[in-house]
PDB file of C-alpha atoms in Angstrom:
ATOM      1  CA  GLY A  28       0.000   0.000   0.000  1.00  0.00           C
ATOM      2  CA  ALA A  29       0.850   3.729   0.046  1.00  0.00           C
ATOM      3  CA  VAL A  30       2.139   3.981  -3.508  1.00  0.00           C
ATOM      4  CA  VAL A  31       2.803   7.320  -5.154  1.00  0.00           C
ATOM      5  CA  SER A  32       3.392   7.579  -8.884  1.00  0.00           C
ATOM      6  CA  GLN A  33       4.906  10.376 -10.927  1.00  0.00           C
ATOM      7  CA  HIS A  34       4.684  10.981 -14.621  1.00  0.00           C
ATOM      8  CA  PRO A  35       6.772  11.428 -16.629  1.00  0.00           C
ATOM      9  CA  SER A  36       9.861   9.850 -15.079  1.00  0.00           C
ATOM     10  CA  ARG A  37      12.147  11.708 -17.424  1.00  0.00           C
ATOM     11  CA  VAL A  38      11.612  14.677 -19.718  1.00  0.00           C
ATOM     12  CA  ILE A  39      13.848  16.694 -21.996  1.00  0.00           C
ATOM     13  CA  CYS A  40      12.520  19.967 -23.314  1.00  0.00           C
ATOM     14  CA  LYS A  41      13.650  23.091 -25.093  1.00  0.00           C
ATOM     15  CA  SER A  42      14.214  26.329 -23.241  1.00  0.00           C
ATOM     16  CA  GLY A  43      11.049  28.418 -23.077  1.00  0.00           C
ATOM     17  CA  THR A  44       8.599  25.536 -23.128  1.00  0.00           C
ATOM     18  CA  SER A  45       6.370  24.415 -20.271  1.00  0.00           C
ATOM     19  CA  VAL A  46       6.450  20.995 -18.647  1.00  0.00           C
ATOM     20  CA  LYS A  47       3.730  19.387 -16.532  1.00  0.00           C
ATOM     21  CA  ILE A  48       4.538  16.733 -13.946  1.00  0.00           C
ATOM     22  CA  GLU A  49       1.789  14.636 -12.385  1.00  0.00           C
ATOM     23  CA  CYS A  50       1.855  13.136  -8.922  1.00  0.00           C
ATOM     24  CA  ARG A  51      -0.754  10.545  -7.974  1.00  0.00           C
ATOM     25  CA  SER A  52      -1.455   8.637  -4.777  1.00  0.00           C
ATOM     26  CA  LEU A  53      -2.612   5.279  -6.096  1.00  0.00           C
ATOM     27  CA  ASP A  54      -4.126   3.543  -3.106  1.00  0.00           C
ATOM     28  CA  PHE A  55      -4.794   6.253  -0.556  1.00  0.00           C
ATOM     29  CA  GLN A  56      -6.201   9.740  -0.319  1.00  0.00           C
ATOM     30  CA  ALA A  57      -3.764  12.568   0.223  1.00  0.00           C
ATOM     31  CA  THR A  58      -5.028  15.868   1.518  1.00  0.00           C
ATOM     32  CA  THR A  59      -1.507  17.225   1.356  1.00  0.00           C
ATOM     33  CA  MET A  60       1.173  16.708  -1.252  1.00  0.00           C
ATOM     34  CA  PHE A  61       4.648  18.162  -1.306  1.00  0.00           C
ATOM     35  CA  TRP A  62       6.887  19.126  -4.195  1.00  0.00           C
ATOM     36  CA  TYR A  63      10.641  18.913  -3.783  1.00  0.00           C
ATOM     37  CA  ARG A  64      13.578  19.714  -6.002  1.00  0.00           C
ATOM     38  CA  GLN A  65      16.947  18.067  -5.656  1.00  0.00           C
ATOM     39  CA  PHE A  66      20.126  19.168  -7.382  1.00  0.00           C
ATOM     40  CA  PRO A  67      23.039  16.720  -7.731  1.00  0.00           C
ATOM     41  CA  LYS A  68      24.703  15.822  -4.443  1.00  0.00           C
ATOM     42  CA  GLN A  69      22.372  18.088  -2.483  1.00  0.00           C
ATOM     43  CA  SER A  70      19.507  17.393  -0.141  1.00  0.00           C
ATOM     44  CA  LEU A  71      15.842  17.706  -0.905  1.00  0.00           C
ATOM     45  CA  MET A  72      14.565  21.266  -1.105  1.00  0.00           C
ATOM     46  CA  LEU A  73      10.888  21.786  -0.408  1.00  0.00           C
ATOM     47  CA  MET A  74       9.355  23.952  -3.110  1.00  0.00           C
ATOM     48  CA  ALA A  75       5.729  24.033  -2.066  1.00  0.00           C
ATOM     49  CA  THR A  76       3.009  22.345  -0.085  1.00  0.00           C
ATOM     50  CA  SER A  77      -0.101  21.492  -2.039  1.00  0.00           C
ATOM     51  CA  ASN A  78      -3.460  21.174  -0.301  1.00  0.00           C
ATOM     52  CA  GLU A  79      -6.476  19.722  -2.031  1.00  0.00           C
ATOM     53  CA  GLY A  80      -8.975  22.385  -2.968  1.00  0.00           C
ATOM     54  CA  SER A  81      -6.854  25.354  -1.943  1.00  0.00           C
ATOM     55  CA  LYS A  82      -3.865  27.331  -3.137  1.00  0.00           C
ATOM     56  CA  ALA A  83      -0.413  25.909  -2.665  1.00  0.00           C
ATOM     57  CA  THR A  84       1.948  27.334  -0.083  1.00  0.00           C
ATOM     58  CA  TYR A  85       5.293  28.185  -1.640  1.00  0.00           C
ATOM     59  CA  GLU A  86       8.627  28.267   0.151  1.00  0.00           C
ATOM     60  CA  GLN A  87      10.648  31.444   0.192  1.00  0.00           C
ATOM     61  CA  GLY A  88      12.466  32.002  -3.060  1.00  0.00           C
ATOM     62  CA  VAL A  89      10.202  29.785  -5.151  1.00  0.00           C
ATOM     63  CA  GLU A  90       8.330  31.697  -7.853  1.00  0.00           C
ATOM     64  CA  LYS A  91       4.671  30.728  -7.731  1.00  0.00           C
ATOM     65  CA  ASP A  92       4.055  32.077 -11.246  1.00  0.00           C
ATOM     66  CA  LYS A  93       6.816  29.917 -12.643  1.00  0.00           C
ATOM     67  CA  PHE A  94       5.997  26.724 -10.748  1.00  0.00           C
ATOM     68  CA  LEU A  95       2.230  26.307 -11.009  1.00  0.00           C
ATOM     69  CA  ILE A  96       0.702  23.760  -8.665  1.00  0.00           C
ATOM     70  CA  ASN A  97      -2.796  22.373  -8.922  1.00  0.00           C
ATOM     71  CA  HIS A  98      -4.175  19.887  -6.398  1.00  0.00           C
ATOM     72  CA  ALA A  99      -7.484  19.120  -8.055  1.00  0.00           C
ATOM     73  CA  SER A 100      -8.398  15.963  -6.172  1.00  0.00           C
ATOM     74  CA  LEU A 101      -7.378  13.893  -3.175  1.00  0.00           C
ATOM     75  CA  THR A 102      -5.217  11.706  -5.397  1.00  0.00           C
ATOM     76  CA  LEU A 103      -3.675  14.095  -7.910  1.00  0.00           C
ATOM     77  CA  SER A 104      -1.392  17.101  -7.802  1.00  0.00           C
ATOM     78  CA  THR A 105       0.367  18.620 -10.787  1.00  0.00           C
ATOM     79  CA  LEU A 106       3.432  20.832 -11.046  1.00  0.00           C
ATOM     80  CA  THR A 107       3.877  22.871 -14.205  1.00  0.00           C
ATOM     81  CA  VAL A 108       7.268  24.421 -14.850  1.00  0.00           C
ATOM     82  CA  THR A 109       6.469  27.368 -17.108  1.00  0.00           C
ATOM     83  CA  SER A 110       8.962  28.859 -19.555  1.00  0.00           C
ATOM     84  CA  ALA A 111      11.605  26.403 -18.454  1.00  0.00           C
ATOM     85  CA  HIS A 112      15.270  27.396 -18.567  1.00  0.00           C
ATOM     86  CA  PRO A 113      18.428  25.275 -18.263  1.00  0.00           C
ATOM     87  CA  GLU A 114      18.806  26.257 -14.605  1.00  0.00           C
ATOM     88  CA  ASP A 115      15.454  24.538 -13.935  1.00  0.00           C
ATOM     89  CA  SER A 116      17.040  21.218 -14.842  1.00  0.00           C
ATOM     90  CA  SER A 117      16.755  19.113 -11.714  1.00  0.00           C
ATOM     91  CA  PHE A 118      15.211  16.062 -10.098  1.00  0.00           C
ATOM     92  CA  TYR A 119      11.652  16.874  -9.040  1.00  0.00           C
ATOM     93  CA  ILE A 120      10.095  14.637  -6.417  1.00  0.00           C
ATOM     94  CA  CYS A 121       6.610  14.682  -4.997  1.00  0.00           C
ATOM     95  CA  SER A 122       5.410  13.144  -1.783  1.00  0.00           C
ATOM     96  CA  ALA A 123       1.983  12.606  -0.309  1.00  0.00           C
ATOM     97  CA  ARG A 124       0.724  12.440   3.230  1.00  0.00           C
ATOM     98  CA  ALA A 125      -2.305  10.246   3.798  1.00  0.00           C
ATOM     99  CA  THR A 126      -5.365  11.827   5.354  1.00  0.00           C
ATOM    100  CA  THR A 127      -5.411   8.963   7.839  1.00  0.00           C
ATOM    101  CA  SER A 128      -1.696   9.001   8.583  1.00  0.00           C
ATOM    102  CA  GLU A 129      -0.806   8.284  12.207  1.00  0.00           C
ATOM    103  CA  ASN A 130       2.795   9.415  12.081  1.00  0.00           C
ATOM    104  CA  ASN A 131       2.539  12.004   9.296  1.00  0.00           C
ATOM    105  CA  GLU A 132       4.786   9.861   7.124  1.00  0.00           C
ATOM    106  CA  GLN A 133       5.303  11.134   3.616  1.00  0.00           C
ATOM    107  CA  PHE A 134       5.312   8.635   0.774  1.00  0.00           C
ATOM    108  CA  PHE A 135       7.523   9.612  -2.117  1.00  0.00           C
ATOM    109  CA  GLY A 136       6.990   9.281  -5.817  1.00  0.00           C
ATOM    110  CA  PRO A 137       9.843   7.940  -7.956  1.00  0.00           C
ATOM    111  CA  GLY A 138      10.837  11.409  -9.138  1.00  0.00           C
ATOM    112  CA  THR A 139      10.986  13.191 -12.495  1.00  0.00           C
ATOM    113  CA  ARG A 140      14.288  14.140 -14.019  1.00  0.00           C
ATOM    114  CA  LEU A 141      13.896  17.338 -16.029  1.00  0.00           C
ATOM    115  CA  THR A 142      16.537  18.426 -18.513  1.00  0.00           C
ATOM    116  CA  VAL A 143      16.080  21.778 -20.217  1.00  0.00           C
ATOM    117  CA  LEU A 144      18.232  22.317 -23.278  1.00  0.00           C
TER     118      LEU A 144
ATOM    119  CA  GLY B  27      16.964  28.947  12.597  1.00  0.00           C
ATOM    120  CA  GLN B  28      16.282  25.301  11.972  1.00  0.00           C
ATOM    121  CA  ASN B  29      19.216  23.011  11.404  1.00  0.00           C
ATOM    122  CA  ILE B  30      19.883  19.343  10.816  1.00  0.00           C
ATOM    123  CA  ASP B  31      23.485  18.088  10.928  1.00  0.00           C
ATOM    124  CA  GLN B  32      24.768  14.754   9.739  1.00  0.00           C
ATOM    125  CA  PRO B  33      28.140  13.657   8.358  1.00  0.00           C
ATOM    126  CA  THR B  34      28.638  14.158   4.650  1.00  0.00           C
ATOM    127  CA  GLU B  35      30.170  10.787   3.938  1.00  0.00           C
ATOM    128  CA  MET B  36      31.055   7.552   5.718  1.00  0.00           C
ATOM    129  CA  THR B  37      32.827   4.399   4.630  1.00  0.00           C
ATOM    130  CA  ALA B  38      32.320   0.927   6.065  1.00  0.00           C
ATOM    131  CA  THR B  39      33.133  -2.676   5.244  1.00  0.00           C
ATOM    132  CA  GLU B  40      30.686  -5.312   4.058  1.00  0.00           C
ATOM    133  CA  GLY B  41      29.422  -7.336   7.009  1.00  0.00           C
ATOM    134  CA  ALA B  42      30.315  -4.671   9.554  1.00  0.00           C
ATOM    135  CA  ILE B  43      28.179  -2.243  11.578  1.00  0.00           C
ATOM    136  CA  VAL B  44      27.907   1.495  10.974  1.00  0.00           C
ATOM    137  CA  GLN B  45      26.230   4.265  12.956  1.00  0.00           C
ATOM    138  CA  ILE B  46      25.093   7.461  11.243  1.00  0.00           C
ATOM    139  CA  ASN B  47      24.476  10.344  13.620  1.00  0.00           C
ATOM    140  CA  CYS B  48      22.056  13.222  13.253  1.00  0.00           C
ATOM    141  CA  THR B  49      21.685  16.278  15.475  1.00  0.00           C
ATOM    142  CA  TYR B  50      18.912  18.774  15.098  1.00  0.00           C
ATOM    143  CA  GLN B  51      17.648  22.144  16.215  1.00  0.00           C
ATOM    144  CA  THR B  52      14.092  22.830  15.124  1.00  0.00           C
ATOM    145  CA  SER B  53      11.087  24.877  16.125  1.00  0.00           C
ATOM    146  CA  GLY B  54       9.030  22.142  17.699  1.00  0.00           C
ATOM    147  CA  PHE B  55       9.269  18.410  17.228  1.00  0.00           C
ATOM    148  CA  ASN B  56       6.747  15.981  15.815  1.00  0.00           C
ATOM    149  CA  GLY B  57       9.020  13.087  15.026  1.00  0.00           C
ATOM    150  CA  LEU B  58      12.251  12.186  13.276  1.00  0.00           C
ATOM    151  CA  PHE B  59      12.487  10.190  10.085  1.00  0.00           C
ATOM    152  CA  TRP B  60      15.290   8.314   8.384  1.00  0.00           C
ATOM    153  CA  TYR B  61      15.133   7.752   4.646  1.00  0.00           C
ATOM    154  CA  GLN B  62      17.397   5.857   2.279  1.00  0.00           C
ATOM    155  CA  GLN B  63      18.077   7.293  -1.152  1.00  0.00           C
ATOM    156  CA  HIS B  64      19.949   5.499  -3.905  1.00  0.00           C
ATOM    157  CA  ALA B  65      21.518   7.650  -6.596  1.00  0.00           C
ATOM    158  CA  GLY B  66      18.949   8.896  -9.076  1.00  0.00           C
ATOM    159  CA  GLU B  67      16.022   7.560  -7.102  1.00  0.00           C
ATOM    160  CA  ALA B  68      13.496   9.023  -4.671  1.00  0.00           C
ATOM    161  CA  PRO B  69      13.887   8.482  -0.911  1.00  0.00           C
ATOM    162  CA  THR B  70      12.381   5.423   0.712  1.00  0.00           C
ATOM    163  CA  PHE B  71      11.186   5.345   4.297  1.00  0.00           C
ATOM    164  CA  LEU B  72      13.325   3.517   6.851  1.00  0.00           C
ATOM    165  CA  SER B  73      12.181   4.556  10.309  1.00  0.00           C
ATOM    166  CA  TYR B  74      10.214   6.974  12.453  1.00  0.00           C
ATOM    167  CA  ASN B  75      10.949   7.958  16.064  1.00  0.00           C
ATOM    168  CA  VAL B  76       8.803  10.243  18.156  1.00  0.00           C
ATOM    169  CA  LEU B  77       9.603   8.907  21.628  1.00  0.00           C
ATOM    170  CA  ASP B  78      13.034   8.465  23.193  1.00  0.00           C
ATOM    171  CA  GLY B  79      14.660   5.117  22.746  1.00  0.00           C
ATOM    172  CA  LEU B  80      15.615   2.539  20.189  1.00  0.00           C
ATOM    173  CA  GLU B  81      13.409   1.247  17.399  1.00  0.00           C
ATOM    174  CA  GLU B  82      14.653  -1.940  15.783  1.00  0.00           C
ATOM    175  CA  LYS B  83      13.582  -3.138  12.365  1.00  0.00           C
ATOM    176  CA  GLY B  84      15.617  -6.016  11.010  1.00  0.00           C
ATOM    177  CA  ARG B  85      19.173  -4.965  10.237  1.00  0.00           C
ATOM    178  CA  PHE B  86      18.310  -1.312  10.795  1.00  0.00           C
ATOM    179  CA  SER B  87      17.748   0.420  14.136  1.00  0.00           C
ATOM    180  CA  SER B  88      17.083   4.047  14.939  1.00  0.00           C
ATOM    181  CA  PHE B  89      17.617   5.824  18.243  1.00  0.00           C
ATOM    182  CA  LEU B  90      16.245   9.129  19.495  1.00  0.00           C
ATOM    183  CA  SER B  91      17.069  11.414  22.404  1.00  0.00           C
ATOM    184  CA  ARG B  92      14.793  14.441  22.333  1.00  0.00           C
ATOM    185  CA  SER B  93      16.534  16.177  25.233  1.00  0.00           C
ATOM    186  CA  LYS B  94      19.826  16.037  23.330  1.00  0.00           C
ATOM    187  CA  GLY B  95      18.360  16.736  19.904  1.00  0.00           C
ATOM    188  CA  TYR B  96      20.117  13.605  18.685  1.00  0.00           C
ATOM    189  CA  SER B  97      19.380  10.516  16.679  1.00  0.00           C
ATOM    190  CA  TYR B  98      21.359   7.770  15.053  1.00  0.00           C
ATOM    191  CA  LEU B  99      20.683   5.130  12.441  1.00  0.00           C
ATOM    192  CA  LEU B 100      22.462   1.834  13.047  1.00  0.00           C
ATOM    193  CA  LEU B 101      23.003  -0.546  10.160  1.00  0.00           C
ATOM    194  CA  LYS B 102      24.160  -4.085  10.943  1.00  0.00           C
ATOM    195  CA  GLU B 103      25.543  -6.849   8.708  1.00  0.00           C
ATOM    196  CA  LEU B 104      26.215  -4.341   5.975  1.00  0.00           C
ATOM    197  CA  GLN B 105      25.567  -5.401   2.411  1.00  0.00           C
ATOM    198  CA  MET B 106      26.818  -3.813  -0.787  1.00  0.00           C
ATOM    199  CA  LYS B 107      23.250  -2.763  -1.620  1.00  0.00           C
ATOM    200  CA  ASP B 108      23.269  -0.575   1.499  1.00  0.00           C
ATOM    201  CA  SER B 109      25.520   1.870  -0.362  1.00  0.00           C
ATOM    202  CA  ALA B 110      23.275   4.921  -0.572  1.00  0.00           C
ATOM    203  CA  SER B 111      22.612   8.288   0.982  1.00  0.00           C
ATOM    204  CA  TYR B 112      20.803   8.302   4.316  1.00  0.00           C
ATOM    205  CA  LEU B 113      18.651  11.321   5.027  1.00  0.00           C
ATOM    206  CA  CYS B 114      17.634  12.484   8.476  1.00  0.00           C
ATOM    207  CA  ALA B 115      14.485  14.618   8.602  1.00  0.00           C
ATOM    208  CA  VAL B 116      12.654  16.225  11.516  1.00  0.00           C
ATOM    209  CA  MET B 117       9.003  17.207  11.476  1.00  0.00           C
ATOM    210  CA  ASP B 118       8.631  20.611  13.113  1.00  0.00           C
ATOM    211  CA  SER B 119       5.707  22.182  14.944  1.00  0.00           C
ATOM    212  CA  ASN B 120       4.025  23.016  11.612  1.00  0.00           C
ATOM    213  CA  TYR B 121       4.329  19.388  10.502  1.00  0.00           C
ATOM    214  CA  GLN B 122       6.879  20.405   7.886  1.00  0.00           C
ATOM    215  CA  LEU B 123       9.810  18.096   7.260  1.00  0.00           C
ATOM    216  CA  ILE B 124      13.192  19.726   7.769  1.00  0.00           C
ATOM    217  CA  TRP B 125      15.818  17.762   5.872  1.00  0.00           C
ATOM    218  CA  GLY B 126      19.464  17.115   6.561  1.00  0.00           C
ATOM    219  CA  ALA B 127      21.880  17.148   3.639  1.00  0.00           C
ATOM    220  CA  GLY B 128      22.246  13.381   3.806  1.00  0.00           C
ATOM    221  CA  THR B 129      25.113  11.031   4.579  1.00  0.00           C
ATOM    222  CA  LYS B 130      26.621   9.157   1.673  1.00  0.00           C
ATOM    223  CA  LEU B 131      27.503   5.661   2.861  1.00  0.00           C
ATOM    224  CA  ILE B 132      30.130   3.785   0.885  1.00  0.00           C
ATOM    225  CA  ILE B 133      30.400   0.043   1.484  1.00  0.00           C
ATOM    226  CA  LYS B 134      33.656  -1.658   0.593  1.00  0.00           C
ATOM    227  CA  PRO B 135      34.063  -5.413   0.105  1.00  0.00           C
TER     228      PRO B 135
END
């Protein structure tokens, strides 16, 4: 149980295009989902917290107009990187916290590796 | 500010035991997590401690001392597949996870 999927797993795009990444909780409902970014040899950096039915909460320094988050249902959150640039190339990972979680554990998706040319 | 400290890198021998330490200073405490992350993959959950003491799960054990702001992850009977980064994360009073930079564990035959 507690499986989180991400799609796509890998994407290469041209500079200036937009990329959408989907995060789904497959066998549980997730009121809250989290979007992280991880650069090589660095730790996870929380970008934003996504709550179903409300606006996402962005961390300081993360541009909300560039990284659009939509949490349309209890099992799906999407991150759209708009007008992507090479410096946006990174490993993007989502996680989901079950509505019935006892220890607030976050279940991670497999990640999406974005390369912007 | 909030801070999680853990060693950058450790090396151990196959079959041996290794202890990875983590110290933290956070605004509030709602539990400490250890995750394993292989290169190019997402983190996978290893353990959760919210009360003081030792939690044992197979070859892996995790210890917590809230008064000292300290935890360790103990790995026994090391296997080559245990080569990975081990991330310590603390959940603060807002239920946000504060992440350490991770400890890269290198296992040698």
